Tab-separated table of C-alpha atoms in Angstrom:
chain	number	residue	atom	x	y	z
A	1	MET	CA	48.973	83.179	30.369
A	2	PRO	CA	47.716	79.726	30.287
A	3	ALA	CA	48.840	77.511	27.543
A	4	ARG	CA	46.502	77.416	24.613
A	5	LEU	CA	44.958	74.094	24.160
A	6	PRO	CA	44.930	72.684	20.667
A	7	SER	CA	41.600	72.973	18.970
A	8	CYS	CA	39.552	69.799	18.724
A	9	ARG	CA	38.449	69.087	15.212
A	10	ARG	CA	35.290	67.029	14.867
A	11	THR	CA	35.744	64.095	12.593
A	12	PRO	CA	32.869	62.647	10.618
A	13	ASP	CA	30.925	59.745	12.148
A	14	MET	CA	32.246	56.785	10.198
A	15	SER	CA	29.553	54.519	11.620
A	16	ARG	CA	26.919	56.686	9.952
A	17	ALA	CA	28.873	57.213	6.764
A	18	ALA	CA	29.245	53.512	6.291
A	19	PRO	CA	27.300	51.896	9.111
A	20	TRP	CA	27.595	48.279	7.863
A	21	ALA	CA	30.828	48.380	5.908
A	22	TRP	CA	32.137	45.698	8.229
A	23	ALA	CA	29.087	43.456	7.933
A	24	PRO	CA	30.768	40.887	5.627
A	25	LEU	CA	33.213	40.190	8.449
A	26	LEU	CA	30.445	39.349	10.921
A	27	PRO	CA	30.509	35.555	10.490
A	28	SER	CA	34.225	35.493	11.318
A	29	LEU	CA	33.903	37.976	14.187
A	30	LEU	CA	30.992	36.097	15.727
A	31	SER	CA	32.859	32.824	15.626
A	32	LEU	CA	35.798	34.467	17.418
A	33	LEU	CA	33.844	36.401	20.043
A	34	SER	CA	31.230	33.806	20.954
A	35	PRO	CA	33.574	31.578	22.995
A	36	PHE	CA	34.707	34.529	25.108
A	37	TRP	CA	31.189	35.897	25.661
A	38	ALA	CA	29.453	32.613	26.350
A	39	PRO	CA	29.127	31.999	30.112
A	40	ALA	CA	29.255	28.567	31.670
A	41	GLY	CA	26.801	26.670	33.821
A	42	ALA	CA	23.094	27.318	34.164
A	43	GLU	CA	23.460	30.829	32.760
A	44	ALA	CA	24.456	29.390	29.408
A	45	GLN	CA	21.230	27.458	29.301
A	46	ALA	CA	19.117	30.519	30.084
A	47	ALA	CA	18.963	31.597	26.402
A	48	SER	CA	18.322	29.612	23.224
A	49	VAL	CA	17.374	30.295	19.617
A	50	LEU	CA	14.253	28.625	18.215
A	51	ALA	CA	14.172	27.967	14.462
A	52	PRO	CA	12.723	25.145	12.333
A	53	ARG	CA	15.085	22.605	10.877
A	54	GLN	CA	13.553	22.999	7.404
A	55	VAL	CA	11.305	25.462	5.615
A	56	ARG	CA	9.800	24.769	2.213
A	57	GLY	CA	8.725	27.375	-0.306
A	58	LEU	CA	7.493	27.381	-3.898
A	59	LEU	CA	9.547	28.813	-6.708
A	60	GLY	CA	8.584	32.466	-7.254
A	61	ASP	CA	6.660	32.738	-3.964
A	62	ASN	CA	7.594	34.412	-0.673
A	63	VAL	CA	8.746	32.490	2.381
A	64	THR	CA	9.582	33.367	5.994
A	65	LEU	CA	12.452	31.910	8.005
A	66	PRO	CA	11.292	31.975	11.656
A	67	CYS	CA	13.909	32.756	14.311
A	68	LYS	CA	13.129	33.722	17.917
A	69	LEU	CA	15.192	34.133	21.067
A	70	GLN	CA	13.944	32.250	24.095
A	71	THR	CA	15.395	33.385	27.434
A	72	GLN	CA	14.427	33.416	31.108
A	73	ASP	CA	16.529	36.488	31.739
A	74	HIS	CA	14.484	39.591	30.943
A	75	ASP	CA	17.549	41.788	31.338
A	76	VAL	CA	19.490	40.121	28.548
A	77	GLN	CA	20.824	42.653	26.089
A	78	VAL	CA	20.847	41.713	22.401
A	79	MET	CA	23.595	43.596	20.676
A	80	MET	CA	23.000	42.313	17.152
A	81	VAL	CA	21.256	39.698	15.011
A	82	THR	CA	22.721	38.397	11.784
A	83	TRP	CA	21.575	35.950	9.102
A	84	THR	CA	24.110	34.024	7.057
A	85	TRP	CA	23.627	32.060	3.858
A	86	GLN	CA	25.852	29.099	3.017
A	87	ASP	CA	27.139	29.348	-0.540
A	88	PRO	CA	27.595	26.248	-2.776
A	89	ALA	CA	31.196	25.978	-1.589
A	90	GLY	CA	30.028	25.735	2.040
A	91	ARG	CA	31.190	29.206	3.095
A	92	PRO	CA	28.804	31.325	5.238
A	93	GLN	CA	27.931	34.683	3.677
A	94	SER	CA	26.252	37.484	5.650
A	95	ILE	CA	22.976	38.533	4.007
A	96	ALA	CA	21.029	40.439	6.726
A	97	VAL	CA	21.968	42.272	9.947
A	98	PHE	CA	19.766	43.991	12.512
A	99	HIS	CA	21.053	46.456	15.145
A	100	PRO	CA	18.784	47.417	18.058
A	101	THR	CA	19.212	51.142	17.387
A	102	GLN	CA	20.375	51.449	13.794
A	103	GLY	CA	17.910	48.918	12.376
A	104	PRO	CA	18.352	46.517	9.440
A	105	SER	CA	21.078	46.304	6.875
A	106	TYR	CA	21.479	43.942	3.941
A	107	PRO	CA	25.099	43.496	2.883
A	108	SER	CA	25.820	43.040	-0.789
A	109	ASN	CA	25.755	39.395	-1.758
A	110	PRO	CA	25.966	37.715	-5.186
A	111	ASN	CA	22.883	35.613	-4.439
A	112	PHE	CA	20.890	38.566	-3.092
A	113	PRO	CA	21.874	41.547	-5.241
A	114	GLU	CA	18.479	43.146	-4.681
A	115	PRO	CA	18.084	44.182	-1.006
A	116	SER	CA	14.319	44.316	-1.437
A	117	ARG	CA	14.215	40.520	-1.559
A	118	LEU	CA	15.047	40.336	2.182
A	119	GLU	CA	13.226	41.872	5.118
A	120	PHE	CA	13.082	41.474	8.886
A	121	VAL	CA	9.443	40.787	9.600
A	122	ALA	CA	9.069	41.612	13.336
A	123	ALA	CA	12.245	43.404	14.484
A	124	ARG	CA	11.921	47.196	15.075
A	125	PRO	CA	14.623	49.709	16.113
A	126	GLY	CA	14.345	50.818	19.732
A	127	GLU	CA	12.353	47.734	20.773
A	128	PRO	CA	13.612	44.616	22.557
A	129	LEU	CA	15.104	42.382	19.902
A	130	ARG	CA	13.656	38.911	20.390
A	131	ASP	CA	12.175	38.031	16.962
A	132	ALA	CA	14.580	37.947	14.007
A	133	THR	CA	12.235	36.219	11.514
A	134	LEU	CA	13.429	36.924	7.973
A	135	ALA	CA	11.288	37.055	4.818
A	136	VAL	CA	12.700	36.023	1.457
A	137	ARG	CA	10.706	37.214	-1.554
A	138	GLY	CA	10.580	35.809	-5.075
A	139	LEU	CA	12.242	32.476	-4.362
A	140	ARG	CA	14.798	31.252	-6.855
A	141	THR	CA	16.301	27.815	-7.195
A	142	GLN	CA	19.697	29.114	-6.002
A	143	ASP	CA	18.092	30.262	-2.752
A	144	GLU	CA	17.957	26.640	-1.630
A	145	ALA	CA	20.652	26.477	1.007
A	146	ASN	CA	21.389	26.384	4.720
A	147	TYR	CA	20.607	29.650	6.611
A	148	THR	CA	21.796	30.425	10.129
A	149	CYS	CA	20.185	32.926	12.533
A	150	HIS	CA	22.695	34.231	15.102
A	151	PHE	CA	21.907	36.319	18.187
A	152	VAL	CA	24.807	38.233	19.839
A	153	MET	CA	23.961	38.961	23.510
A	154	PHE	CA	25.624	40.430	26.568
A	155	PRO	CA	26.683	38.866	28.782
A	156	GLN	CA	25.431	35.460	27.504
A	157	GLY	CA	27.415	35.581	24.277
A	158	GLY	CA	26.273	34.150	20.946
A	159	ARG	CA	23.433	31.733	20.171
A	160	SER	CA	22.490	30.441	16.724
A	161	ALA	CA	20.190	27.986	14.945
A	162	PRO	CA	20.335	26.680	11.347
A	163	THR	CA	17.403	26.311	8.943
A	164	TRP	CA	17.450	24.499	5.623
A	165	LEU	CA	15.428	26.335	2.972
A	166	ARG	CA	14.057	23.925	0.393
A	167	VAL	CA	12.808	25.479	-2.858
A	168	LEU	CA	10.076	23.524	-4.615
A	169	ALA	CA	8.462	24.006	-8.002
A	170	LYS	CA	4.959	22.627	-8.495
A	171	PRO	CA	4.878	20.762	-11.817
A	172	LYS	CA	2.152	20.969	-14.445
A	173	ASN	CA	0.873	17.532	-15.372
A	174	HIS	CA	-1.037	16.167	-18.323
A	175	ALA	CA	-1.596	12.788	-19.962
A	176	LYS	CA	-2.744	11.771	-23.432
A	177	PRO	CA	-3.253	8.564	-25.415
A	178	GLN	CA	-1.226	7.664	-28.470
A	179	GLU	CA	-3.237	6.038	-31.258
A	180	VAL	CA	-1.766	2.712	-32.316
A	181	LEU	CA	-2.675	0.592	-35.362
A	182	LEU	CA	-3.493	-3.025	-34.580
A	183	SER	CA	-1.194	-5.291	-36.538
A	184	ALA	CA	-1.106	-9.068	-36.613
A	185	LEU	CA	2.463	-8.955	-37.938
A	186	SER	CA	4.025	-7.196	-34.926
A	187	GLN	CA	3.962	-8.670	-31.419
A	188	GLU	CA	6.294	-6.114	-29.828
A	189	PRO	CA	5.047	-3.647	-27.164
A	190	VAL	CA	4.314	-0.199	-28.590
A	191	PRO	CA	3.646	3.196	-26.907
A	192	VAL	CA	-0.046	3.681	-26.120
A	193	ALA	CA	-0.069	6.610	-23.636
A	194	HIS	CA	2.121	9.494	-22.446
A	195	CYS	CA	2.172	11.121	-19.000
A	196	ILE	CA	4.183	14.358	-18.642
A	197	SER	CA	5.094	16.319	-15.513
A	198	GLU	CA	6.626	19.665	-16.536
A	199	GLY	CA	8.780	22.086	-14.547
A	200	GLY	CA	8.899	20.288	-11.213
A	201	ARG	CA	11.509	20.642	-8.512
A	202	PRO	CA	12.506	18.034	-7.461
A	203	PRO	CA	11.534	15.704	-10.334
A	204	ALA	CA	8.053	14.170	-9.973
A	205	GLN	CA	7.395	10.446	-9.583
A	206	ILE	CA	5.069	8.871	-12.192
A	207	SER	CA	3.310	5.490	-12.090
A	208	TRP	CA	0.513	3.734	-14.061
A	209	SER	CA	-2.520	1.711	-12.986
A	210	LEU	CA	-1.675	-0.990	-15.546
A	211	ASP	CA	1.036	-3.429	-14.626
A	212	GLU	CA	2.823	-2.893	-17.904
A	213	LYS	CA	6.236	-1.601	-18.880
A	214	ALA	CA	6.712	2.196	-18.837
A	215	ASN	CA	9.708	4.030	-20.290
A	216	LYS	CA	10.768	7.025	-18.183
A	217	SER	CA	12.917	9.981	-19.227
A	218	GLN	CA	13.921	13.282	-17.615
A	219	VAL	CA	14.978	16.584	-19.213
A	220	PRO	CA	15.630	20.105	-17.841
A	221	GLY	CA	12.554	22.267	-17.356
A	222	THR	CA	11.916	25.690	-18.832
A	223	LEU	CA	13.099	27.416	-15.621
A	224	PRO	CA	16.627	26.879	-14.239
A	225	GLY	CA	16.763	24.133	-11.647
A	226	THR	CA	13.463	22.530	-12.702
A	227	PHE	CA	12.822	19.181	-14.370
A	228	THR	CA	10.362	17.644	-16.826
A	229	VAL	CA	9.593	13.935	-16.439
A	230	ILE	CA	8.024	11.896	-19.282
A	231	SER	CA	6.596	8.396	-18.802
A	232	VAL	CA	5.496	6.351	-21.835
A	233	LEU	CA	3.228	3.339	-21.265
A	234	THR	CA	3.831	0.439	-23.656
A	235	LEU	CA	1.926	-2.804	-24.267
A	236	LYS	CA	0.988	-5.335	-26.944
A	237	PRO	CA	-2.343	-3.897	-28.135
A	238	THR	CA	-5.470	-5.958	-28.753
A	239	ILE	CA	-9.015	-5.062	-29.815
A	240	GLN	CA	-10.051	-5.348	-26.161
A	241	ASP	CA	-7.561	-2.605	-25.221
A	242	ASN	CA	-9.402	-0.010	-27.305
A	243	GLY	CA	-11.433	2.225	-25.003
A	244	LYS	CA	-9.754	0.853	-21.883
A	245	ASN	CA	-9.310	3.431	-19.099
A	246	VAL	CA	-5.922	3.694	-17.404
A	247	THR	CA	-4.706	6.172	-14.802
A	248	CYS	CA	-1.415	8.041	-14.584
A	249	THR	CA	-0.463	8.937	-10.992
A	250	VAL	CA	1.926	11.860	-10.389
A	251	GLU	CA	3.438	12.327	-6.913
A	252	HIS	CA	5.359	15.411	-5.801
A	253	GLU	CA	6.445	17.097	-2.578
A	254	SER	CA	4.378	20.160	-3.412
A	255	PHE	CA	1.142	18.127	-3.704
A	256	GLU	CA	-1.119	17.457	-0.763
A	257	GLU	CA	-2.452	14.437	-2.671
A	258	PRO	CA	-1.208	12.610	-5.779
A	259	SER	CA	-2.481	13.917	-9.099
A	260	LEU	CA	-4.604	11.306	-10.925
A	261	LEU	CA	-4.833	11.668	-14.707
A	262	PRO	CA	-7.260	9.338	-16.572
A	263	VAL	CA	-6.420	8.213	-20.101
A	264	THR	CA	-8.597	6.274	-22.563
A	265	LEU	CA	-6.532	4.055	-24.851
A	266	SER	CA	-7.143	4.155	-28.611
A	267	VAL	CA	-6.355	1.101	-30.755
A	268	LEU	CA	-7.177	1.445	-34.468
A	269	TYR	CA	-8.478	-1.623	-36.346
A	270	PRO	CA	-10.871	-2.605	-39.190
A	271	PRO	CA	-14.472	-3.509	-38.260
A	272	ASN	CA	-15.070	-6.750	-36.373
A	273	VAL	CA	-18.602	-7.867	-37.406
A	274	SER	CA	-21.269	-10.313	-36.211
A	275	ILE	CA	-25.026	-10.782	-36.902
A	276	SER	CA	-27.676	-11.194	-34.214
A	277	GLY	CA	-31.473	-11.387	-34.089
A	278	TYR	CA	-32.047	-14.836	-35.622
A	279	ASP	CA	-33.845	-16.949	-33.042
A	280	ASN	CA	-35.915	-19.876	-34.328
A	281	TRP	CA	-37.907	-18.082	-36.986
A	282	TYR	CA	-40.945	-20.037	-38.216
A	283	LEU	CA	-43.235	-20.100	-41.248
A	284	GLY	CA	-45.969	-17.513	-41.141
A	285	GLN	CA	-44.106	-15.170	-38.806
A	286	ARG	CA	-45.211	-11.646	-39.627
A	287	GLU	CA	-41.937	-9.771	-39.218
A	288	ALA	CA	-38.330	-10.414	-38.226
A	289	THR	CA	-35.161	-8.373	-37.830
A	290	LEU	CA	-31.440	-9.036	-38.160
A	291	ASN	CA	-28.861	-6.757	-36.511
A	292	CYS	CA	-25.364	-6.127	-37.821
A	293	ASP	CA	-23.199	-5.803	-34.684
A	294	PHE	CA	-19.684	-4.439	-34.964
A	295	ARG	CA	-16.640	-3.157	-33.111
A	296	SER	CA	-14.663	-0.568	-35.026
A	297	ASN	CA	-12.104	2.196	-34.479
A	298	PRO	CA	-12.461	4.609	-36.154
A	299	GLU	CA	-16.219	4.616	-36.639
A	300	PRO	CA	-17.621	2.929	-39.787
A	301	THR	CA	-18.232	4.938	-42.925
A	302	SER	CA	-20.749	2.555	-44.562
A	303	TYR	CA	-22.953	-0.517	-44.008
A	304	GLU	CA	-24.195	-2.965	-46.654
A	305	TRP	CA	-26.507	-6.018	-46.623
A	306	ASN	CA	-26.402	-8.779	-49.194
A	307	THR	CA	-27.007	-12.514	-49.664
A	308	SER	CA	-24.791	-15.328	-50.816
A	309	MET	CA	-26.835	-15.388	-54.042
A	310	GLY	CA	-26.588	-11.643	-54.699
A	311	PRO	CA	-28.793	-8.663	-53.866
A	312	LEU	CA	-31.446	-8.746	-51.161
A	313	PRO	CA	-34.872	-10.212	-52.047
A	314	SER	CA	-37.873	-7.905	-52.163
A	315	PHE	CA	-39.125	-8.935	-48.719
A	316	ALA	CA	-35.835	-7.846	-47.040
A	317	VAL	CA	-35.233	-4.095	-46.460
A	318	ALA	CA	-31.858	-2.751	-45.250
A	319	GLN	CA	-32.059	0.019	-42.638
A	320	GLY	CA	-28.430	0.799	-41.802
A	321	THR	CA	-27.262	-1.817	-39.328
A	322	ARG	CA	-30.756	-3.434	-39.297
A	323	LEU	CA	-32.278	-5.778	-41.859
A	324	LEU	CA	-36.086	-5.878	-41.783
A	325	ILE	CA	-37.770	-9.101	-43.031
A	326	ARG	CA	-41.381	-8.241	-43.939
A	327	SER	CA	-42.643	-11.812	-44.450
A	328	VAL	CA	-41.275	-15.149	-43.377
A	329	ASP	CA	-41.846	-18.055	-45.785
A	330	GLU	CA	-39.900	-20.865	-47.474
A	331	SER	CA	-38.088	-18.414	-49.754
A	332	ILE	CA	-36.202	-16.895	-46.836
A	333	ASN	CA	-34.008	-19.974	-46.372
A	334	MET	CA	-30.726	-18.402	-47.488
A	335	THR	CA	-27.457	-16.881	-46.213
A	336	PHE	CA	-27.465	-13.162	-45.339
A	337	ILE	CA	-24.214	-11.149	-45.328
A	338	CYS	CA	-23.473	-7.837	-43.584
A	339	TYR	CA	-20.495	-5.668	-44.637
A	340	VAL	CA	-19.113	-2.843	-42.409
A	341	THR	CA	-16.405	-0.497	-43.724
A	342	ASN	CA	-14.142	2.099	-42.088
A	343	VAL	CA	-11.015	3.890	-43.319
A	344	LEU	CA	-8.852	0.883	-42.395
A	345	GLY	CA	-10.829	-1.816	-44.199
A	346	THR	CA	-14.026	-3.887	-44.395
A	347	GLY	CA	-15.321	-6.606	-42.114
A	348	LYS	CA	-18.197	-9.008	-42.819
A	349	ALA	CA	-20.381	-11.590	-41.119
A	350	GLU	CA	-22.661	-14.327	-42.535
A	351	LEU	CA	-25.834	-15.939	-41.157
A	352	THR	CA	-27.770	-18.854	-42.693
A	353	VAL	CA	-31.526	-18.934	-42.016
A	354	MET	CA	-33.380	-22.291	-41.797
A	355	LEU	CA	-37.093	-22.089	-41.022
A	356	ARG	CA	-39.058	-24.414	-38.712
A	357	GLU	CA	-42.724	-25.257	-38.275
A	358	PRO	CA	-44.931	-22.597	-36.682
A	359	PRO	CA	-45.458	-22.952	-32.929
A	360	ARG	CA	-48.642	-24.801	-31.829
A	361	ASP	CA	-51.074	-24.266	-28.978
A	362	PRO	CA	-49.517	-25.817	-25.840
A	363	SER	CA	-52.975	-27.188	-24.832
A	364	HIS	CA	-52.984	-29.500	-27.864
A	365	PRO	CA	-50.412	-32.278	-28.193
A	366	HIS	CA	-48.056	-31.787	-31.047
A	367	LEU	CA	-46.789	-34.652	-33.171
A	368	SER	CA	-43.699	-34.450	-35.242
A	369	HIS	CA	-43.546	-35.369	-38.931
A	370	LYS	CA	-41.733	-38.601	-38.154
A	371	THR	CA	-44.363	-39.668	-35.632
A	372	ILE	CA	-47.189	-38.961	-38.080
A	373	ILE	CA	-45.518	-41.013	-40.815
A	374	ILE	CA	-45.043	-43.972	-38.457
A	375	ILE	CA	-48.706	-43.838	-37.428
A	376	ILE	CA	-49.840	-43.767	-41.090
A	377	VAL	CA	-47.648	-46.749	-41.946
A	378	ILE	CA	-49.014	-48.733	-38.994
A	379	ILE	CA	-52.615	-47.925	-39.961
A	380	ALA	CA	-51.922	-48.957	-43.571
A	381	ILE	CA	-50.432	-52.285	-42.452
A	382	VAL	CA	-53.351	-53.030	-40.138
A	383	PHE	CA	-55.817	-52.202	-42.888
A	384	ALA	CA	-53.992	-54.399	-45.400
A	385	VAL	CA	-53.935	-57.324	-42.968
A	386	ALA	CA	-57.668	-56.911	-42.299
A	387	VAL	CA	-58.507	-56.869	-46.018
A	388	PHE	CA	-56.338	-59.896	-46.708
A	389	THR	CA	-57.935	-61.834	-43.856
A	390	TYR	CA	-61.418	-60.977	-45.061
A	391	LEU	CA	-60.694	-62.095	-48.643
A	392	LEU	CA	-59.142	-65.332	-47.464
A	393	PHE	CA	-62.133	-66.148	-45.267
A	394	ARG	CA	-64.588	-65.443	-48.090
A	395	ARG	CA	-62.750	-67.663	-50.507
A	396	SER	CA	-62.756	-70.581	-48.114
A	397	ARG	CA	-66.541	-70.339	-47.678
A	398	GLN	CA	-67.060	-70.373	-51.450
A	399	LYS	CA	-65.288	-73.679	-51.666
A	400	MET	CA	-67.468	-75.284	-48.990
A	401	TYR	CA	-70.854	-74.259	-50.469
A	402	ARG	CA	-71.135	-74.819	-54.232
A	403	PRO	CA	-74.634	-74.332	-55.781
A	404	SER	CA	-76.044	-76.833	-58.448
A	405	ALA	CA	-77.350	-76.042	-61.874
A	406	ASN	CA	-80.971	-75.987	-60.711
A	407	GLY	CA	-80.075	-73.721	-57.803
A	408	THR	CA	-79.903	-76.425	-55.162
A	409	ILE	CA	-76.963	-76.921	-52.967
A	410	SER	CA	-75.132	-80.242	-53.191
A	411	TYR	CA	-73.602	-81.836	-50.178
A	412	SER	CA	-70.899	-84.484	-50.246
A	413	ALA	CA	-70.597	-87.131	-47.540
A	414	VAL	CA	-67.408	-88.937	-46.930
A	415	SER	CA	-67.317	-92.367	-45.293
A	416	ASN	CA	-64.610	-93.259	-42.981
A	417	ASN	CA	-64.448	-96.798	-44.465
A	418	ALA	CA	-63.989	-95.795	-48.064
A	419	THR	CA	-60.731	-96.949	-49.392
A	420	SER	CA	-61.116	-96.440	-53.130
A	421	PRO	CA	-63.005	-94.320	-55.528
A	422	GLN	CA	-65.420	-97.162	-56.199
A	423	ASP	CA	-66.424	-97.177	-52.562
A	424	LEU	CA	-67.525	-93.547	-52.611
A	425	PRO	CA	-71.298	-93.025	-52.192
A	426	THR	CA	-73.356	-91.938	-55.082
A	427	GLU	CA	-74.424	-88.366	-55.341
A	428	GLY	CA	-77.875	-87.533	-54.334
A	429	THR	CA	-80.080	-84.524	-54.401
A	430	ARG	CA	-81.799	-82.755	-51.673
């Protein structure tokens, strides 16, 4: 009777019960086995792993880590692909494994507690394993690390390639002016505009179009691992700075182009007033207008016209910032005053009006008052000289011809030899 063979009891398939229970040990096993499996010479160069040095992804988005095997040997047999993640302490941790027949497995890892966050994109069981690209969903700041894709082949041995995953967060940017009150007492720079970049990773870089001092600060963002950057533009404000346009420029790795944020500065001050419209008014001019010009922030609440002597005369009518002069005559020679008021105070301007002669026809020569007076004086002098000369001449003739009592004219003859009154000839009649 032949000896009875002991019965063979079938034990459960431990690889199916816990197919990847040993997956956490893969990084150590691969580092030990790779030197023994790796051939030398040209055969070692026949296979290589292609993976980018760096991949960038936005916080909360999905990203893929490309990893492909490049080999000239079509008969190469890939036994396994594994992805490791380097923890903050620098230790590699296995996060994803793919077996040609059993498919993917995602070992438990503190950084990836949800297996659904990882997925092999192209690898399929039963197909040649050449593409081990891994997708990472719902990026978190702690996902930023160094990842290594490792192919285990026979007989070539192990090949791997690292990829640095950089997690970015696109910041939200906004800029706004800060109203500042103009003060003659303070000459120190004051904040006039704020530019804020919220929730960026890494922190954004902020600059201003004005070459002025800017105070920069940085605080943690609302999400872990993000940052908020605040830049405050300061300057010594003047009236000319009110309404000035400046630009805040925000630069970040997640931007294709810098973000440009325009800001209009606001400097508060009482009204600055001047009067225009007076341009050589003349007597008889039908109508004239004065304008009350001002610069004010905030806007004025009231306008008022007056004169240095009191209220406006009847021929002057105030129409807001305009003063209408209905008739122009000698009575308009006075000083007009315009008052402009806002919530910060009142500004005023004065203008003195002095009339001139009405314009004349250019075809007729125009003589000034001074010229006319000179001409009159000259004419008066000439006339006086002529009258005086005439009177003098007439008087001299009266002396030469004296009429007698009977109406005859007497003549007197004078001898050259007469030496005494006795020698004078006797008077005769004609």
